Coordinates of C-alpha atoms and ligand atoms in Angstrom, one line a residue:
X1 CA -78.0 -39.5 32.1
X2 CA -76.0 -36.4 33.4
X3 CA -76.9 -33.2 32.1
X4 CA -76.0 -32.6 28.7
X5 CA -74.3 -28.9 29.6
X6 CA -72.1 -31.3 31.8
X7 CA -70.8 -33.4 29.4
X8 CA -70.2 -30.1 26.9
X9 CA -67.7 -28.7 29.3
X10 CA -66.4 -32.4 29.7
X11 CA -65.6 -32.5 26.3
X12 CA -63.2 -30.0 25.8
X13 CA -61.9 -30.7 29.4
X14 CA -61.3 -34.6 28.2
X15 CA -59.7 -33.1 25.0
X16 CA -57.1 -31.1 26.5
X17 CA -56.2 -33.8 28.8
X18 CA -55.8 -35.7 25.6
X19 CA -53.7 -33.6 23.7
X20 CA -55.6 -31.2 21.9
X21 CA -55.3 -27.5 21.8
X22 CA -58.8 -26.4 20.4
X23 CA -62.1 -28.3 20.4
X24 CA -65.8 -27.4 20.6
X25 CA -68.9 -28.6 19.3
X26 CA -71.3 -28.2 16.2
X27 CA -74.7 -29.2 15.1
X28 CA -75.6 -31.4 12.7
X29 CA -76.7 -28.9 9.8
X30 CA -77.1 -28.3 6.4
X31 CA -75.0 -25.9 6.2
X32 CA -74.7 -23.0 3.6
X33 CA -70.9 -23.9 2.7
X34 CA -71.4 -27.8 1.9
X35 CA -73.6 -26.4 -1.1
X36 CA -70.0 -24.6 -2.5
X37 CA -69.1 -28.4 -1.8
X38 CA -71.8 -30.0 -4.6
X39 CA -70.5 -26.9 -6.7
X40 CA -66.6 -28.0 -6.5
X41 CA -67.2 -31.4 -7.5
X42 CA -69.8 -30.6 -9.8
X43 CA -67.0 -28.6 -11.6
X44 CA -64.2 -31.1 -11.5
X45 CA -62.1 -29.3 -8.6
X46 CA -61.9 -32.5 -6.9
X47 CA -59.3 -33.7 -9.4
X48 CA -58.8 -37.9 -9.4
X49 CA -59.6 -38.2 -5.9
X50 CA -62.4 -40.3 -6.1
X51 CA -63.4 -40.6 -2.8
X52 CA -64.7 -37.2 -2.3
X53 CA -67.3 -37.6 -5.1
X54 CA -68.9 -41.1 -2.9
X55 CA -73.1 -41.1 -3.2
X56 CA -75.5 -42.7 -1.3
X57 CA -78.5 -44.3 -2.4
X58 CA -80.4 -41.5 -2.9
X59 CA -77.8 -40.2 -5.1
X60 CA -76.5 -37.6 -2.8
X61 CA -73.1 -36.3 -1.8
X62 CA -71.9 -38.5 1.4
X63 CA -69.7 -35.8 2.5
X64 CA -72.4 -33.1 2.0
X65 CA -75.3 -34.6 3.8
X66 CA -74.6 -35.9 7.2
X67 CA -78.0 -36.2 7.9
X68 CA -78.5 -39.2 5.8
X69 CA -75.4 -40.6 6.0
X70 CA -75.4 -40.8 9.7
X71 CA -79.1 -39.6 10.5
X72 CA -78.6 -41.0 14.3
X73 CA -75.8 -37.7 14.5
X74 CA -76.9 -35.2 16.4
X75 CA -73.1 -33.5 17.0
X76 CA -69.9 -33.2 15.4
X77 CA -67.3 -32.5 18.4
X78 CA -64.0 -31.2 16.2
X79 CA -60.7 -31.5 18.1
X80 CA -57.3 -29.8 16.3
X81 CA -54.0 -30.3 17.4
X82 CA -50.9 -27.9 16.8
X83 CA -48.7 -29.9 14.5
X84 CA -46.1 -26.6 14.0
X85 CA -42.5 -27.2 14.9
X86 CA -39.6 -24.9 15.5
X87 CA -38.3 -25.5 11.7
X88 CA -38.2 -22.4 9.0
X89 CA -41.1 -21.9 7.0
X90 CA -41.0 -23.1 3.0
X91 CA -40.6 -19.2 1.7
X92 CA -37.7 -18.2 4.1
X93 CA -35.6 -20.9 3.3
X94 CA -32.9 -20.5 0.1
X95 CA -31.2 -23.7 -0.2
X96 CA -30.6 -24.5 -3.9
X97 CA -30.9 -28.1 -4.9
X98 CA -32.5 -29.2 -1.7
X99 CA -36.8 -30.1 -1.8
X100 CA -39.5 -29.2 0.3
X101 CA -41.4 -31.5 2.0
X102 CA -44.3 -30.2 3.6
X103 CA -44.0 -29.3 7.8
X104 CA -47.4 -31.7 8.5
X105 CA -45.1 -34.6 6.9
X106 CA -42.2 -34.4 8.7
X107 CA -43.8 -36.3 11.7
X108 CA -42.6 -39.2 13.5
X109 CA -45.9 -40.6 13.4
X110 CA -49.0 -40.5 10.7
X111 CA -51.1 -37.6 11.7
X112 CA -54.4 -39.6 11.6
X113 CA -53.1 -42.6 13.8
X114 CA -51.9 -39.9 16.4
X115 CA -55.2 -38.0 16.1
X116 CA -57.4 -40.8 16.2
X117 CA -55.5 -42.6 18.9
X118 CA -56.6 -39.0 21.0
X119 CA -59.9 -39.0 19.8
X120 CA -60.7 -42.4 21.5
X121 CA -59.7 -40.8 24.7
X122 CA -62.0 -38.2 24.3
X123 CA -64.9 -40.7 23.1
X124 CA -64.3 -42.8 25.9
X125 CA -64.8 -40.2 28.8
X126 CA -67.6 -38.6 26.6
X127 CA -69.3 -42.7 26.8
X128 CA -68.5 -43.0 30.5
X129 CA -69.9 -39.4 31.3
X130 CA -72.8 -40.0 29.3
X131 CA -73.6 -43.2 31.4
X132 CA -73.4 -45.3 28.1
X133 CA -76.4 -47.4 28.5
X134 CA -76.2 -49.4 25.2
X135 CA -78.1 -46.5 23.0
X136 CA -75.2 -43.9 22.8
X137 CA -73.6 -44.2 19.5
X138 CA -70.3 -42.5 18.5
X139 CA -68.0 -42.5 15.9
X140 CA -64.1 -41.1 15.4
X141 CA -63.0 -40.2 12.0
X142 CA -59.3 -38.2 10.8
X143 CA -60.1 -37.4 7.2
X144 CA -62.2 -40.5 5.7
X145 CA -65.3 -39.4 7.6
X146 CA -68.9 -38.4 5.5
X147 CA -68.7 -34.8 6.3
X148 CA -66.0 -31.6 5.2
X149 CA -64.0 -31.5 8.5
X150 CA -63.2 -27.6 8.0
X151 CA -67.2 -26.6 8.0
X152 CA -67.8 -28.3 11.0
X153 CA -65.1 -27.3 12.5
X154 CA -66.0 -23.4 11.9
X155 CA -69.8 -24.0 13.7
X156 CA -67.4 -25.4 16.0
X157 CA -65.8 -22.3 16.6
X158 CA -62.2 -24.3 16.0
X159 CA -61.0 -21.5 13.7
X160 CA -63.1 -19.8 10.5
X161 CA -62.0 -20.9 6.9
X162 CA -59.3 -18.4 5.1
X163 CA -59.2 -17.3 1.7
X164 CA -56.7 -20.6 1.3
X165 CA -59.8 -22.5 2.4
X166 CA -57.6 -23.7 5.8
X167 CA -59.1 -23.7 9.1
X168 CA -57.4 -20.5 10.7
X169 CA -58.1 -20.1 14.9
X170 CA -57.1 -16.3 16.2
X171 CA -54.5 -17.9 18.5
X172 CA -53.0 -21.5 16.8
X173 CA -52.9 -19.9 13.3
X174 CA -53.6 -22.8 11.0
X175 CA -50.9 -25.7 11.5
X176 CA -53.7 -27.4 12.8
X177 CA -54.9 -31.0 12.2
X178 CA -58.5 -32.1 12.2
X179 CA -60.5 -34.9 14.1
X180 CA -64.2 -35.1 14.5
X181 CA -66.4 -38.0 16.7
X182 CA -69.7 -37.8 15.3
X183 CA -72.4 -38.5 18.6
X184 CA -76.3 -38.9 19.0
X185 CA -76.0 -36.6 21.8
X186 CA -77.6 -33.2 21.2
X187 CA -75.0 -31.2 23.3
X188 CA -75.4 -27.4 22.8
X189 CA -73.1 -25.9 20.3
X190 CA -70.7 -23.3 20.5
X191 CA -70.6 -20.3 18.5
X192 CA -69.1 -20.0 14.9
X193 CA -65.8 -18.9 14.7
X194 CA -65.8 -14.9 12.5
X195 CA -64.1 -14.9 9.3
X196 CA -61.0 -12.5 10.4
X197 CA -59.4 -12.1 6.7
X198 CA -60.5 -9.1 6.0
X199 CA -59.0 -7.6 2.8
X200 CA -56.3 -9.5 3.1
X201 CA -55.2 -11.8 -0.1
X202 CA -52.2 -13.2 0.7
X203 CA -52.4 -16.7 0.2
X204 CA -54.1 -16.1 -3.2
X205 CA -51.3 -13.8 -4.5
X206 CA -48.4 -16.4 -3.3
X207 CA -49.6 -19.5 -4.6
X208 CA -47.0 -20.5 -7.5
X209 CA -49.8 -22.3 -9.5
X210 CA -53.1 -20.1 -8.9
X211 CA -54.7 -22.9 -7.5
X212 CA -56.7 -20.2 -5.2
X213 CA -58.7 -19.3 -8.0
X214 CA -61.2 -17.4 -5.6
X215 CA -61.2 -16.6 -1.9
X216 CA -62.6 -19.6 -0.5
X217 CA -61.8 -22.1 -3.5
X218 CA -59.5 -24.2 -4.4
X219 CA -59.2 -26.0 -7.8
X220 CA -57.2 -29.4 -6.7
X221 CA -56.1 -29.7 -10.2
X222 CA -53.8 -26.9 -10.0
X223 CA -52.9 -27.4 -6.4
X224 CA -49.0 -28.6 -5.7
X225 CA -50.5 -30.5 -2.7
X226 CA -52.7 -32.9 -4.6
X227 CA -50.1 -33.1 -7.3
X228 CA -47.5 -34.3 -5.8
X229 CA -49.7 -36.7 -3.1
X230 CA -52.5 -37.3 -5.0
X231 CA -52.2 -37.6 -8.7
X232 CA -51.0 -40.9 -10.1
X233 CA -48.7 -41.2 -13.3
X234 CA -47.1 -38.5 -14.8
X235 CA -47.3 -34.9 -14.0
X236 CA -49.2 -32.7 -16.3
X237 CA -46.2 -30.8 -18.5
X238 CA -47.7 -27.3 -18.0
X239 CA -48.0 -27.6 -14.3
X240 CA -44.4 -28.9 -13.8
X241 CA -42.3 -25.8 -13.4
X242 CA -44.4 -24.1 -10.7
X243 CA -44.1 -26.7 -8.6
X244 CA -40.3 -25.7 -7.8
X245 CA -38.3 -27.6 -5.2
X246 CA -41.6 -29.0 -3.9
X247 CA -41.6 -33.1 -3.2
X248 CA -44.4 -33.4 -1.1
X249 CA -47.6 -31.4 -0.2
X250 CA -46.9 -27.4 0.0
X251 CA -47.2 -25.0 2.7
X252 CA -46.8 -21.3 0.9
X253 CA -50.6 -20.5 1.2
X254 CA -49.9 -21.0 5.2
X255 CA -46.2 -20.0 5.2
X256 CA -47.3 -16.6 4.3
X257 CA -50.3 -16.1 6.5
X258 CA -50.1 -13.0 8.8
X259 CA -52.1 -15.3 11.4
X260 CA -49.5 -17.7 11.3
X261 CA -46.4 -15.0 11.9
X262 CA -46.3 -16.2 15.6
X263 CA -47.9 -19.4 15.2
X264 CA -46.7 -21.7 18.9
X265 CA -44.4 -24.1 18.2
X266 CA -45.2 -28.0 19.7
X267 CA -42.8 -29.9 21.9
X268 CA -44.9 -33.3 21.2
X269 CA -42.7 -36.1 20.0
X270 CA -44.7 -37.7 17.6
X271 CA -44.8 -34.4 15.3
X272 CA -41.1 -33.5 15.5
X273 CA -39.4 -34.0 12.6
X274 CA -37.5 -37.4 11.1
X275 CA -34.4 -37.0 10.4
X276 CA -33.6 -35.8 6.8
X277 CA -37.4 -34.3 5.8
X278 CA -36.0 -31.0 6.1
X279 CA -35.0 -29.5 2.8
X280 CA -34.3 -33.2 1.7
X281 CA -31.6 -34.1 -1.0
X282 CA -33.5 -34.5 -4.0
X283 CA -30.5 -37.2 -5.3
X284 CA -31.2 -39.1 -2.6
X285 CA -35.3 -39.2 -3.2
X286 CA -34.6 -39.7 -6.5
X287 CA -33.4 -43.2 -6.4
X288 CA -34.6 -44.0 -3.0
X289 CA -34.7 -47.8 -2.9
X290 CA -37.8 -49.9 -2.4
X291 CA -36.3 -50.9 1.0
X292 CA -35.5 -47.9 2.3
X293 CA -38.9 -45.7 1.0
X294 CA -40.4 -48.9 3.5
X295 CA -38.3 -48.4 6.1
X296 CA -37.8 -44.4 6.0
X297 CA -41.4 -43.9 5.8
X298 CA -42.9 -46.4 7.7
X299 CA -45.7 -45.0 9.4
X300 CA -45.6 -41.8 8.0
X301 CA -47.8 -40.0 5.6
X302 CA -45.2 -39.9 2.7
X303 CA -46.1 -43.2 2.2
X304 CA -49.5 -41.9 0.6
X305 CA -47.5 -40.2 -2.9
X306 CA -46.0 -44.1 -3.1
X307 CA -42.2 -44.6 -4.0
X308 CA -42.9 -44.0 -7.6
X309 CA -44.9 -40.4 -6.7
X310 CA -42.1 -39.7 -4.5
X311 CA -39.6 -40.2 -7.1
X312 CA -41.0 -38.3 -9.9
X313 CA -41.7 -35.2 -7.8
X314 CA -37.9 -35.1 -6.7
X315 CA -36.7 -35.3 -10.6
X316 CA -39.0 -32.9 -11.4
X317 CA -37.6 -30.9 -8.8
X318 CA -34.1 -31.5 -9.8
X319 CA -35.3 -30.0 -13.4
X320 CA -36.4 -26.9 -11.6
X321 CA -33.6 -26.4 -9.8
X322 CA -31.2 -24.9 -12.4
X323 CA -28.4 -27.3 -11.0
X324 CA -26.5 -28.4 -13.9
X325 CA -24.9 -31.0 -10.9
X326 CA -28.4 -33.3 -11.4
X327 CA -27.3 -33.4 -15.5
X328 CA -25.1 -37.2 -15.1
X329 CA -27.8 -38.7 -12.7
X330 CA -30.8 -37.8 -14.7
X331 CA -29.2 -39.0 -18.1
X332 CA -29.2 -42.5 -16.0
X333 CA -32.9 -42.1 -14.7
X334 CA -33.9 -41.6 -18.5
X335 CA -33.6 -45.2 -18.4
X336 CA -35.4 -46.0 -15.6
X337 CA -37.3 -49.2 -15.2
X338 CA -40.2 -47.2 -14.0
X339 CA -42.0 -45.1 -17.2
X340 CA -43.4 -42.4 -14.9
X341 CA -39.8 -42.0 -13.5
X342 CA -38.1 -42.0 -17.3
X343 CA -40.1 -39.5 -19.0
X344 CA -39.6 -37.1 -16.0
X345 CA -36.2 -37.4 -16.2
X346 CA -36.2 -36.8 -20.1
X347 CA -38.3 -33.7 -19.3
X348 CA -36.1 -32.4 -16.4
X349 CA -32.9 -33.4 -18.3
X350 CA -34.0 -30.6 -21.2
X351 CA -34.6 -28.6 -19.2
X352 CA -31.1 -28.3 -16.9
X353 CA -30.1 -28.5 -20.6
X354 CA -31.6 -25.6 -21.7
X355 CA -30.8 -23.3 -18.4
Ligands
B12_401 C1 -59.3 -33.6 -0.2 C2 -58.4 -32.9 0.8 C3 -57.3 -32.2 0.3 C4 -57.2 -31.8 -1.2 C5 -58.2 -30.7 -1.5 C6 -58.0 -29.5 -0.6 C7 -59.3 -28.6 -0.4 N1 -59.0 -27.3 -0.2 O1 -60.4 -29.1 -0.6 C8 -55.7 -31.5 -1.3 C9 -54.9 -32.7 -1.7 C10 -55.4 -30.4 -2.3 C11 -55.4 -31.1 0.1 C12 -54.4 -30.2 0.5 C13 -54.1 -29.9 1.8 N2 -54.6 -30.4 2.9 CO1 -56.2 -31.6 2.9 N3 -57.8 -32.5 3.1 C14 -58.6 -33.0 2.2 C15 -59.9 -33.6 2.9 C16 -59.7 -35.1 2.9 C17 -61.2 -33.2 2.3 C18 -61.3 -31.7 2.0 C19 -62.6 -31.3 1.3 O2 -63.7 -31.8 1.7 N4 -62.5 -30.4 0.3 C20 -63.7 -30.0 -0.4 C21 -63.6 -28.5 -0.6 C22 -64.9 -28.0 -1.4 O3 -63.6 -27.9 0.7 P1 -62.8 -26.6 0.9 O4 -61.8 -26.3 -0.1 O5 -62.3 -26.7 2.4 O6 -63.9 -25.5 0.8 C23 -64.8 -25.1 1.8 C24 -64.8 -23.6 2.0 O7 -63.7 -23.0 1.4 C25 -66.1 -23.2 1.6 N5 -66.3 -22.5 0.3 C26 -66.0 -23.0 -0.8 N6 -66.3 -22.1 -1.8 C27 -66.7 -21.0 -1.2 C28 -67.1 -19.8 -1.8 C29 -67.5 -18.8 -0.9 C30 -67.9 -17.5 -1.5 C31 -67.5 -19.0 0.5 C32 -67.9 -17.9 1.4 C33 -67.1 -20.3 1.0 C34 -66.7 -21.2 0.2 O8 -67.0 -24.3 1.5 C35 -66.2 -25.4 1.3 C36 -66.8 -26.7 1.9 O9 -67.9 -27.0 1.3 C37 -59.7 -33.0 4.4 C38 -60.3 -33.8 5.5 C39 -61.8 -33.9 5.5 N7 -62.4 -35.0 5.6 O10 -62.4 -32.8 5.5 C40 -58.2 -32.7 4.5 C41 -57.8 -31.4 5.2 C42 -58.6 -30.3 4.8 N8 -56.4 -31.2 4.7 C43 -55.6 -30.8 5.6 C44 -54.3 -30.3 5.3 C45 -53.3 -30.1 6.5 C46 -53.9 -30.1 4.0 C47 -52.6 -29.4 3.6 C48 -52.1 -28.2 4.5 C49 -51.4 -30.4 3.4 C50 -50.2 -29.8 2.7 N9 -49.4 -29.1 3.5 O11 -50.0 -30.1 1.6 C51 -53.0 -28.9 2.2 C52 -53.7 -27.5 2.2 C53 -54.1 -27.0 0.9 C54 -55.3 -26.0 1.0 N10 -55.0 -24.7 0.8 O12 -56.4 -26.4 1.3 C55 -56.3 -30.6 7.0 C56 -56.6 -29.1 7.1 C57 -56.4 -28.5 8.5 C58 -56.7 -27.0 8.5 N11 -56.1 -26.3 9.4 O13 -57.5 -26.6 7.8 C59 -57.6 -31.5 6.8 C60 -58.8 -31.0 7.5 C61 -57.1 -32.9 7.3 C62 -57.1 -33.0 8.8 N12 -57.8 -34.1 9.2 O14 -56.5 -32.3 9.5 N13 -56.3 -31.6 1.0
SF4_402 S1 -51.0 -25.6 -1.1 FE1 -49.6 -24.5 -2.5 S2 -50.4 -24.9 -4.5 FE2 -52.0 -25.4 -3.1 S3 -53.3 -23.6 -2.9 FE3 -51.7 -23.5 -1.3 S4 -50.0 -22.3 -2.2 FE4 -51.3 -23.0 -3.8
SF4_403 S1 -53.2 -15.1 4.0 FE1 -54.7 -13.5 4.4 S2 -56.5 -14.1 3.1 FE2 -55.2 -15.8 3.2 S3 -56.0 -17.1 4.9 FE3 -54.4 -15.8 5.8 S4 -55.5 -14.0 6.5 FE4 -56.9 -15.0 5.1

């Protein structure tokens, strides 16, 4: 086998060439921050999403203890790609009736079949370099993986983790996408990345919702992102009206960012924007059609929220919008076939009422 220092500098050789910006490499560890992990879901901040509360046999988190869920790992290799277009961030745009889709959405393609599709590049040079003699075992993951991307990607010395819990790098700023391959190969780590906030607060002061509700924590209940992706059925009341124009996912915690002020813009096809995602009509997401939500979104990650999701965000943002124009369509969508639609019509509908 090669030298193992050789195939560290291959790595990040055979990421660039595949498309990546930023990678390095971490070792497997039980890290100080995956115990604030146990602590969030612990204390409900993990919402409905399931998946992120998945135990082994021994009863332990799978996505705090990488040592037992893949005991053969002996490094994480984190790859991030710039996924920032030339488009207007969320807080400097004034376009009254219009929603907000957030920027990593926009794409032409699903971020994890783009990232994944790169991160078998890189896997297979890392194989070939590594002289794969039937022992080497690897494994790709973009978000489903048993291990919190953003810690590993800080030992990786990708970017530290802000106050709005995002992977931030010095230079990229933090419209960065994640993608680890797990390998038995002990290659030597980089260095951490240092925590370069300071006594800044930004994000936490911005966020409509207070879903920041400590440097470093996020509560997923109050979060417009995993409301309006996430949750299933209907909106809780109380969290309605801060959720504004927004349709899908937010971006204000990042929008406002000083480290993302100059944040490079890509020129990569697949994350330029469809046609539309921009400030979207929220009559038209309202009573998108079955056929279109298919074909619109096909391969995109809108499809996640599901045509219903979809639909109830927009109403609700038509009810936030103070545009009496929305009153004739959302007396119609009262009657909705869909419930979860109906009564967030009713609920917008008294509320353009009331303005
Ligand atoms: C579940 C999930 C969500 C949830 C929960 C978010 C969250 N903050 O946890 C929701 C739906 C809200 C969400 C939203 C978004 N997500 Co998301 N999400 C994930 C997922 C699948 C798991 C994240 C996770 O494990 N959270 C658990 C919590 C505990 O982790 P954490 O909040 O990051 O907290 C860590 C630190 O803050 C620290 N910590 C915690 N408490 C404390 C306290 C102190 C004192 C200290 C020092 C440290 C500390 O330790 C924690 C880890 O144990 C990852 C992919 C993956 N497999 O990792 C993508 C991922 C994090 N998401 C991503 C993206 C792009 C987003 C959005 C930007 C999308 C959008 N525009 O709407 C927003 C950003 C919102 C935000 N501010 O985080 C990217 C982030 C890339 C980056 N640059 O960081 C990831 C990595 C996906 C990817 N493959 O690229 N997401
Ligand atoms: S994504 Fe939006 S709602 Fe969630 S923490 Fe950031 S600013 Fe707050
Ligand atoms: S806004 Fe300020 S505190 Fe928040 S992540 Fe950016 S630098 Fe850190």
């Amino acid at each position: 086998m090669p030298e193992l220092s050789h195939i560290a500098a291959l790595v990040k050789h055979a990421a660039h060439t595949a498309g990546f910006e930023l990678a390095g490499i971490a070792p497997v560890q039980d890290f100080a921050e995956l115990r604030h992990f146990e602590a969030w879901i612990a204390s409900g901040r993990a919402g409905e999403m399931k998946y992120m509360e998945a135990r082994d046999e021994a009863g332990k988190l799978k996505r705090a203890s990488l040592r037992s869920t893949a005991p053969w790992a002996r490094s994480v290799i984190v790859c991030a790609i710039n996924y920032n277009t030339a488009q207007p961030y969320s807080v400097a745009v004034d376009a009254p009736g219009k929603g907000w889709i957030s920027r990593y959405a926009w794409s032409r393609q699903d971020y994890h079949d783009v990232v994944m599709r790169k991160l078998r590049e890189v896997e297979s040079q890392v194989r070939r370099a590594a002289g794969d003699d039937g022992a080497l075992i690897t494994s790709c993951f973009v978000d489903t993986g048993p291990l919190v991307e953003r810690v590993y990607a800080k030992y990786a010395g990708v970017g530290w983790i802000g106050k709005n819990t995002c992977i931030l790098n010095q230079k990229m700023g933090s419209w960065l996408f994640l993608g680890v391959i797990l390998t038995s190969l002990d290659l030597a780590p980089d260095m951490p990345a240092p925590d370069r906030c300071g006594s800044c607060t930004r994000c936490i002061d911005a966020c409509p919702t207070d879903a920041l509700v400590a440097p470093y924590q996020l509560d997923s209940n109050l979060c417009i992102s995993y409301l309006t992706i996430e949750k299933r059925g209907a909106i809780p009341e109380e969290m309605r009206e801060g959720m504004g124009r927004h349709v899908f996912g937010c971006d204000i915690c990042q929008d406002v960012c000083p480290w993302n002020r100059k944040a490079p813009v890509t020129k990569a096809p697949e994350f330029q924007p469809r046609e539309g995602l921009v400030n979207p009509a929220l009559e038209w997401l309202a009573e998108i059609t079955a056929e279109e939500f298919q074909e619109k979104f096909r391969g995109s990650p809108i499809r996640r929220a599901k045509r219903s999701g979809l639909r109830r965000n927009a109403i609700i943002a038509m009810g936030n919008s103070g545009q009496r124009r929305f009153i004739p369509q959302l007396e119609e969508l009262t009657a909705d076939a869909d419930p979860v639609v109906a009564e967030s019509a009713r609920w917008a509908l008294s509320k353009l009422l009331a303005s």
